[in-house]
Amino acid sequence: RAVIARGGVGSRLDGRAQVGCASLAFIPDGSLPINYFGAAEHPPFVDARNHAQLSGGRSVIIVAPDPGSPRLYLARRAVEPGGIHGLLIGEVDPGFLWGGAEQNSLIPTMELHVFGDSGLVLYATTTDAVALPAGFSTFPAGERGTFEWKLAETAYFAAYTPVEGTSGSAVPRWTLVLSEDRAAVMAPMARFSRTFAITALLSLGLALILGMSQLRRNLLPLLALQEGTRRLANQQFNEP
């Protein structure tokens, strides 16, 4: 423990290390956590899959359920001076990861959700409780699609897509869902329908007027021929 404090990660930390992390700790194999900053008294459970990924030299994102909101941890195997092996683990600051309300660039009629691989809501722009839409026990792995659901009794159109990780990290199967108020989506179509009906009627009326005018012009030679035939039948040869 003293070796770690003097020559390990803790001695090399500066202010930049705390950007994005709520806490950072080193957990030597078979020993208790050593906190560098923040509170990491209860590190998350590392399952067999995560152990395999960590052993392969990858960084792993671990989701720890919490009554308030899930806690996210970034973990990686590390070797400290003196050959002390262990796990370097930091709790991700939610404000750094998701941003605050003032950083929300969505339009007012849109909502954003991020679901974990078990359907756990990791992030939401809504304050109401949400659950997977009807027909989804979980989102299909690696697939994209659309669906309709309700948020706070309001109907939404939604599209989902998987969150891709980098080659050096093991990201759990997360799914990003972007929703837009159904009424807001349909409003332009409703306005277009009304405008289209009026435009269609005006166009039909104009076409009818132009058609009648063209028809009269086309009938003029026929009317002249009919008048000439009438004069011939009445033996009116003195008129052109």
mmCIF file of C-alpha atoms in Angstrom:
data_model
loop_
_atom_site.group_PDB
_atom_site.id
_atom_site.type_symbol
_atom_site.label_atom_id
_atom_site.label_comp_id
_atom_site.label_asym_id
_atom_site.label_seq_id
_atom_site.Cartn_x
_atom_site.Cartn_y
_atom_site.Cartn_z
ATOM 1 C CA ARG A 1 0.000 0.000 0.000
ATOM 2 C CA ALA A 2 2.820 2.417 0.805
ATOM 3 C CA VAL A 3 4.522 1.610 -2.499
ATOM 4 C CA ILE A 4 1.357 2.509 -4.368
ATOM 5 C CA ALA A 5 0.929 5.772 -2.495
ATOM 6 C CA ARG A 6 4.521 6.900 -3.161
ATOM 7 C CA GLY A 7 5.252 5.692 -6.661
ATOM 8 C CA GLY A 8 2.019 4.436 -8.146
ATOM 9 C CA VAL A 9 -0.965 6.015 -9.794
ATOM 10 C CA GLY A 10 -1.755 8.149 -6.765
ATOM 11 C CA SER A 11 1.553 10.037 -6.999
ATOM 12 C CA ARG A 12 0.966 10.863 -10.646
ATOM 13 C CA LEU A 13 -2.554 12.243 -10.339
ATOM 14 C CA ASP A 14 -3.250 15.883 -11.088
ATOM 15 C CA GLY A 15 -6.378 17.979 -11.595
ATOM 16 C CA ARG A 16 -6.994 16.506 -15.046
ATOM 17 C CA ALA A 17 -7.506 13.038 -13.573
ATOM 18 C CA GLN A 18 -10.595 14.226 -11.746
ATOM 19 C CA VAL A 19 -12.279 15.515 -14.909
ATOM 20 C CA GLY A 20 -15.049 13.078 -15.699
ATOM 21 C CA CYS A 21 -14.584 10.944 -12.578
ATOM 22 C CA ALA A 22 -16.579 11.110 -9.357
ATOM 23 C CA SER A 23 -14.085 8.764 -7.679
ATOM 24 C CA LEU A 24 -10.947 6.807 -8.502
ATOM 25 C CA ALA A 25 -9.459 3.851 -6.683
ATOM 26 C CA PHE A 26 -6.923 1.084 -7.099
ATOM 27 C CA ILE A 27 -7.987 -2.353 -5.889
ATOM 28 C CA PRO A 28 -4.971 -4.654 -5.434
ATOM 29 C CA ASP A 29 -5.710 -8.313 -6.074
ATOM 30 C CA GLY A 30 -6.935 -9.848 -2.848
ATOM 31 C CA SER A 31 -6.811 -6.573 -0.909
ATOM 32 C CA LEU A 32 -8.982 -3.606 0.020
ATOM 33 C CA PRO A 33 -9.518 -0.599 -2.274
ATOM 34 C CA ILE A 34 -7.128 2.336 -2.055
ATOM 35 C CA ASN A 35 -9.022 5.550 -2.725
ATOM 36 C CA TYR A 36 -7.272 8.339 -4.613
ATOM 37 C CA PHE A 37 -10.262 10.675 -4.487
ATOM 38 C CA GLY A 38 -14.010 10.383 -4.079
ATOM 39 C CA ALA A 39 -15.711 7.517 -2.285
ATOM 40 C CA ALA A 40 -15.261 4.015 -3.675
ATOM 41 C CA GLU A 41 -15.991 1.959 -0.583
ATOM 42 C CA HIS A 42 -18.356 -0.307 -2.532
ATOM 43 C CA PRO A 43 -16.804 -1.099 -5.904
ATOM 44 C CA PRO A 44 -19.100 -2.764 -8.448
ATOM 45 C CA PHE A 45 -19.294 -6.504 -8.941
ATOM 46 C CA VAL A 46 -17.001 -7.723 -11.736
ATOM 47 C CA ASP A 47 -18.506 -10.785 -13.400
ATOM 48 C CA ALA A 48 -16.695 -13.519 -15.316
ATOM 49 C CA ARG A 49 -17.221 -11.834 -18.687
ATOM 50 C CA ASN A 50 -15.735 -8.586 -17.425
ATOM 51 C CA HIS A 51 -12.812 -10.465 -15.862
ATOM 52 C CA ALA A 52 -12.034 -12.057 -19.227
ATOM 53 C CA GLN A 53 -12.155 -8.699 -20.997
ATOM 54 C CA LEU A 54 -9.987 -7.041 -18.356
ATOM 55 C CA SER A 55 -7.447 -9.861 -18.567
ATOM 56 C CA GLY A 56 -7.236 -9.206 -22.301
ATOM 57 C CA GLY A 57 -6.053 -5.671 -21.620
ATOM 58 C CA ARG A 58 -9.303 -3.947 -22.442
ATOM 59 C CA SER A 59 -11.051 -1.158 -20.588
ATOM 60 C CA VAL A 60 -14.468 -2.231 -19.354
ATOM 61 C CA ILE A 61 -17.586 -0.230 -18.580
ATOM 62 C CA ILE A 62 -19.492 -1.712 -15.636
ATOM 63 C CA VAL A 63 -23.074 -0.774 -14.820
ATOM 64 C CA ALA A 64 -24.049 -1.000 -11.145
ATOM 65 C CA PRO A 65 -27.803 -0.729 -10.448
ATOM 66 C CA ASP A 66 -28.722 1.910 -7.880
ATOM 67 C CA PRO A 67 -32.095 2.929 -6.391
ATOM 68 C CA GLY A 68 -31.626 6.475 -7.669
ATOM 69 C CA SER A 69 -29.913 6.008 -11.013
ATOM 70 C CA PRO A 70 -27.415 3.410 -12.252
ATOM 71 C CA ARG A 71 -23.761 4.065 -11.491
ATOM 72 C CA LEU A 72 -21.249 3.663 -14.305
ATOM 73 C CA TYR A 73 -17.656 2.598 -13.723
ATOM 74 C CA LEU A 74 -14.656 2.444 -16.034
ATOM 75 C CA ALA A 75 -12.182 -0.280 -15.082
ATOM 76 C CA ARG A 76 -8.813 -1.503 -16.339
ATOM 77 C CA ARG A 77 -6.108 -3.841 -15.102
ATOM 78 C CA ALA A 78 -2.996 -2.039 -13.860
ATOM 79 C CA VAL A 79 0.414 -2.966 -12.485
ATOM 80 C CA GLU A 80 1.870 -0.659 -9.862
ATOM 81 C CA PRO A 81 5.559 -0.263 -8.992
ATOM 82 C CA GLY A 82 6.679 -3.210 -6.946
ATOM 83 C CA GLY A 83 4.741 -5.586 -9.183
ATOM 84 C CA ILE A 84 1.432 -5.052 -7.432
ATOM 85 C CA HIS A 85 -1.358 -6.116 -9.757
ATOM 86 C CA GLY A 86 -4.879 -4.874 -9.404
ATOM 87 C CA LEU A 87 -7.844 -3.079 -10.847
ATOM 88 C CA LEU A 88 -7.891 0.663 -11.494
ATOM 89 C CA ILE A 89 -11.513 1.712 -11.345
ATOM 90 C CA GLY A 90 -13.213 5.081 -11.578
ATOM 91 C CA GLU A 91 -16.846 6.040 -11.188
ATOM 92 C CA VAL A 92 -17.947 8.126 -14.161
ATOM 93 C CA ASP A 93 -19.399 11.523 -13.327
ATOM 94 C CA PRO A 94 -22.956 11.527 -14.792
ATOM 95 C CA GLY A 95 -22.760 15.253 -15.500
ATOM 96 C CA PHE A 96 -19.589 14.745 -17.526
ATOM 97 C CA LEU A 97 -20.979 11.759 -19.439
ATOM 98 C CA TRP A 98 -24.511 12.909 -20.190
ATOM 99 C CA GLY A 99 -24.234 16.668 -19.750
ATOM 100 C CA GLY A 100 -26.616 18.917 -17.848
ATOM 101 C CA ALA A 101 -30.009 20.255 -18.828
ATOM 102 C CA GLU A 102 -28.387 23.409 -20.198
ATOM 103 C CA GLN A 103 -26.400 21.238 -22.638
ATOM 104 C CA ASN A 104 -29.466 19.468 -23.992
ATOM 105 C CA SER A 105 -29.575 20.370 -27.690
ATOM 106 C CA LEU A 106 -32.765 18.453 -28.462
ATOM 107 C CA ILE A 107 -35.805 20.346 -29.670
ATOM 108 C CA PRO A 108 -38.622 20.545 -27.063
ATOM 109 C CA THR A 109 -40.697 17.812 -28.729
ATOM 110 C CA MET A 110 -37.864 15.232 -28.575
ATOM 111 C CA GLU A 111 -36.707 12.914 -25.775
ATOM 112 C CA LEU A 112 -33.555 10.817 -25.455
ATOM 113 C CA HIS A 113 -33.090 7.531 -23.578
ATOM 114 C CA VAL A 114 -30.167 5.140 -23.221
ATOM 115 C CA PHE A 115 -31.003 1.546 -22.257
ATOM 116 C CA GLY A 116 -28.623 -1.077 -20.906
ATOM 117 C CA ASP A 117 -28.500 -4.647 -22.158
ATOM 118 C CA SER A 118 -31.054 -5.788 -19.560
ATOM 119 C CA GLY A 119 -33.527 -2.991 -20.313
ATOM 120 C CA LEU A 120 -32.227 -0.825 -17.474
ATOM 121 C CA VAL A 121 -32.610 2.893 -18.186
ATOM 122 C CA LEU A 122 -29.138 4.435 -17.935
ATOM 123 C CA TYR A 123 -30.120 7.945 -18.967
ATOM 124 C CA ALA A 124 -33.318 9.802 -19.805
ATOM 125 C CA THR A 125 -34.253 13.398 -20.564
ATOM 126 C CA THR A 126 -37.670 12.728 -19.020
ATOM 127 C CA THR A 127 -38.299 12.694 -15.288
ATOM 128 C CA ASP A 128 -41.104 10.111 -15.439
ATOM 129 C CA ALA A 129 -40.460 6.407 -15.072
ATOM 130 C CA VAL A 130 -39.989 4.644 -18.396
ATOM 131 C CA ALA A 131 -39.969 1.021 -19.456
ATOM 132 C CA LEU A 132 -39.302 -0.855 -22.643
ATOM 133 C CA PRO A 133 -42.136 -0.511 -25.171
ATOM 134 C CA ALA A 134 -44.698 -3.264 -25.609
ATOM 135 C CA GLY A 135 -43.269 -6.234 -27.492
ATOM 136 C CA PHE A 136 -39.666 -5.585 -26.399
ATOM 137 C CA SER A 137 -38.155 -7.685 -23.647
ATOM 138 C CA THR A 138 -34.850 -6.159 -24.768
ATOM 139 C CA PHE A 139 -33.602 -4.471 -27.916
ATOM 140 C CA PRO A 140 -32.296 -6.818 -30.649
ATOM 141 C CA ALA A 141 -28.502 -6.957 -30.535
ATOM 142 C CA GLY A 142 -26.824 -4.818 -33.179
ATOM 143 C CA GLU A 143 -30.081 -3.894 -34.892
ATOM 144 C CA ARG A 144 -31.743 -0.586 -35.700
ATOM 145 C CA GLY A 145 -35.448 0.041 -35.963
ATOM 146 C CA THR A 146 -38.480 2.116 -35.089
ATOM 147 C CA PHE A 147 -41.485 1.762 -32.811
ATOM 148 C CA GLU A 148 -44.238 3.752 -31.136
ATOM 149 C CA TRP A 149 -44.668 4.148 -27.376
ATOM 150 C CA LYS A 150 -46.069 6.443 -24.724
ATOM 151 C CA LEU A 151 -44.149 8.658 -22.313
ATOM 152 C CA ALA A 152 -46.229 10.278 -19.577
ATOM 153 C CA GLU A 153 -49.400 9.407 -21.538
ATOM 154 C CA THR A 154 -48.085 11.171 -24.643
ATOM 155 C CA ALA A 155 -47.669 9.166 -27.857
ATOM 156 C CA TYR A 156 -44.199 9.222 -29.435
ATOM 157 C CA PHE A 157 -42.562 7.922 -32.582
ATOM 158 C CA ALA A 158 -39.116 6.507 -31.753
ATOM 159 C CA ALA A 159 -36.007 5.144 -33.452
ATOM 160 C CA TYR A 160 -33.306 3.046 -31.794
ATOM 161 C CA THR A 161 -29.706 2.208 -32.638
ATOM 162 C CA PRO A 162 -26.907 0.376 -30.800
ATOM 163 C CA VAL A 163 -24.089 2.337 -29.132
ATOM 164 C CA GLU A 164 -20.810 1.274 -30.693
ATOM 165 C CA GLY A 165 -17.622 0.950 -28.643
ATOM 166 C CA THR A 166 -13.984 1.401 -29.645
ATOM 167 C CA SER A 167 -11.565 -1.444 -30.306
ATOM 168 C CA GLY A 168 -9.778 -0.923 -26.985
ATOM 169 C CA SER A 169 -12.846 -0.887 -24.765
ATOM 170 C CA ALA A 170 -15.605 -3.318 -23.932
ATOM 171 C CA VAL A 171 -18.897 -1.424 -23.945
ATOM 172 C CA PRO A 172 -21.981 -3.316 -22.749
ATOM 173 C CA ARG A 173 -24.813 -3.665 -25.212
ATOM 174 C CA TRP A 174 -26.400 -0.241 -24.895
ATOM 175 C CA THR A 175 -29.181 1.120 -27.080
ATOM 176 C CA LEU A 176 -29.887 4.777 -27.822
ATOM 177 C CA VAL A 177 -33.550 5.698 -28.331
ATOM 178 C CA LEU A 178 -34.598 9.048 -29.800
ATOM 179 C CA SER A 179 -38.310 9.881 -29.590
ATOM 180 C CA GLU A 180 -40.430 12.688 -30.999
ATOM 181 C CA ASP A 181 -43.948 13.679 -30.015
ATOM 182 C CA ARG A 182 -46.372 12.029 -32.431
ATOM 183 C CA ALA A 183 -48.560 15.148 -32.567
ATOM 184 C CA ALA A 184 -45.545 17.279 -33.531
ATOM 185 C CA VAL A 185 -44.640 14.832 -36.304
ATOM 186 C CA MET A 186 -48.172 14.667 -37.665
ATOM 187 C CA ALA A 187 -48.891 18.428 -37.433
ATOM 188 C CA PRO A 188 -47.053 19.364 -40.669
ATOM 189 C CA MET A 189 -48.801 16.502 -42.465
ATOM 190 C CA ALA A 190 -52.189 17.715 -41.223
ATOM 191 C CA ARG A 191 -51.397 21.250 -42.387
ATOM 192 C CA PHE A 192 -50.230 19.873 -45.714
ATOM 193 C CA SER A 193 -53.446 17.869 -46.086
ATOM 194 C CA ARG A 194 -55.551 20.990 -45.560
ATOM 195 C CA THR A 195 -53.358 23.072 -47.853
ATOM 196 C CA PHE A 196 -53.274 20.329 -50.451
ATOM 197 C CA ALA A 197 -57.081 20.077 -50.524
ATOM 198 C CA ILE A 198 -57.468 23.840 -51.037
ATOM 199 C CA THR A 199 -54.703 23.902 -53.647
ATOM 200 C CA ALA A 200 -56.226 20.930 -55.457
ATOM 201 C CA LEU A 201 -59.649 22.616 -55.625
ATOM 202 C CA LEU A 202 -58.171 25.873 -56.896
ATOM 203 C CA SER A 203 -56.089 24.017 -59.467
ATOM 204 C CA LEU A 204 -59.132 22.064 -60.616
ATOM 205 C CA GLY A 205 -61.178 25.253 -60.945
ATOM 206 C CA LEU A 206 -58.407 26.967 -62.903
ATOM 207 C CA ALA A 207 -57.983 23.935 -65.140
ATOM 208 C CA LEU A 208 -61.742 23.901 -65.775
ATOM 209 C CA ILE A 209 -61.761 27.601 -66.749
ATOM 210 C CA LEU A 210 -58.756 27.179 -69.039
ATOM 211 C CA GLY A 211 -60.237 24.027 -70.520
ATOM 212 C CA MET A 212 -63.558 25.727 -71.283
ATOM 213 C CA SER A 213 -61.735 28.668 -72.902
ATOM 214 C CA GLN A 214 -59.657 26.333 -75.036
ATOM 215 C CA LEU A 215 -62.731 24.334 -75.968
ATOM 216 C CA ARG A 216 -64.533 27.467 -77.163
ATOM 217 C CA ARG A 217 -61.551 28.379 -79.351
ATOM 218 C CA ASN A 218 -61.494 24.880 -80.791
ATOM 219 C CA LEU A 219 -65.233 25.036 -81.548
ATOM 220 C CA LEU A 220 -65.066 28.316 -83.474
ATOM 221 C CA PRO A 221 -64.255 26.654 -86.863
ATOM 222 C CA LEU A 222 -66.994 24.114 -86.262
ATOM 223 C CA LEU A 223 -69.512 26.861 -85.449
ATOM 224 C CA ALA A 224 -68.465 28.778 -88.591
ATOM 225 C CA LEU A 225 -68.918 25.645 -90.677
ATOM 226 C CA GLN A 226 -72.321 25.046 -89.114
ATOM 227 C CA GLU A 227 -73.367 28.652 -89.895
ATOM 228 C CA GLY A 228 -72.160 28.293 -93.510
ATOM 229 C CA THR A 229 -74.114 25.087 -93.919
ATOM 230 C CA ARG A 230 -77.224 26.801 -92.605
ATOM 231 C CA ARG A 231 -76.865 29.658 -95.124
ATOM 232 C CA LEU A 232 -76.395 27.237 -97.990
ATOM 233 C CA ALA A 233 -79.495 25.343 -96.927
ATOM 234 C CA ASN A 234 -81.425 28.673 -96.922
ATOM 235 C CA GLN A 235 -79.902 29.549 -100.358
ATOM 236 C CA GLN A 236 -78.261 32.654 -98.908
ATOM 237 C CA PHE A 237 -75.527 32.794 -101.524
ATOM 238 C CA ASN A 238 -74.970 36.512 -101.274
ATOM 239 C CA GLU A 239 -73.213 36.166 -97.845
ATOM 240 C CA PRO A 240 -69.636 35.060 -97.488
#
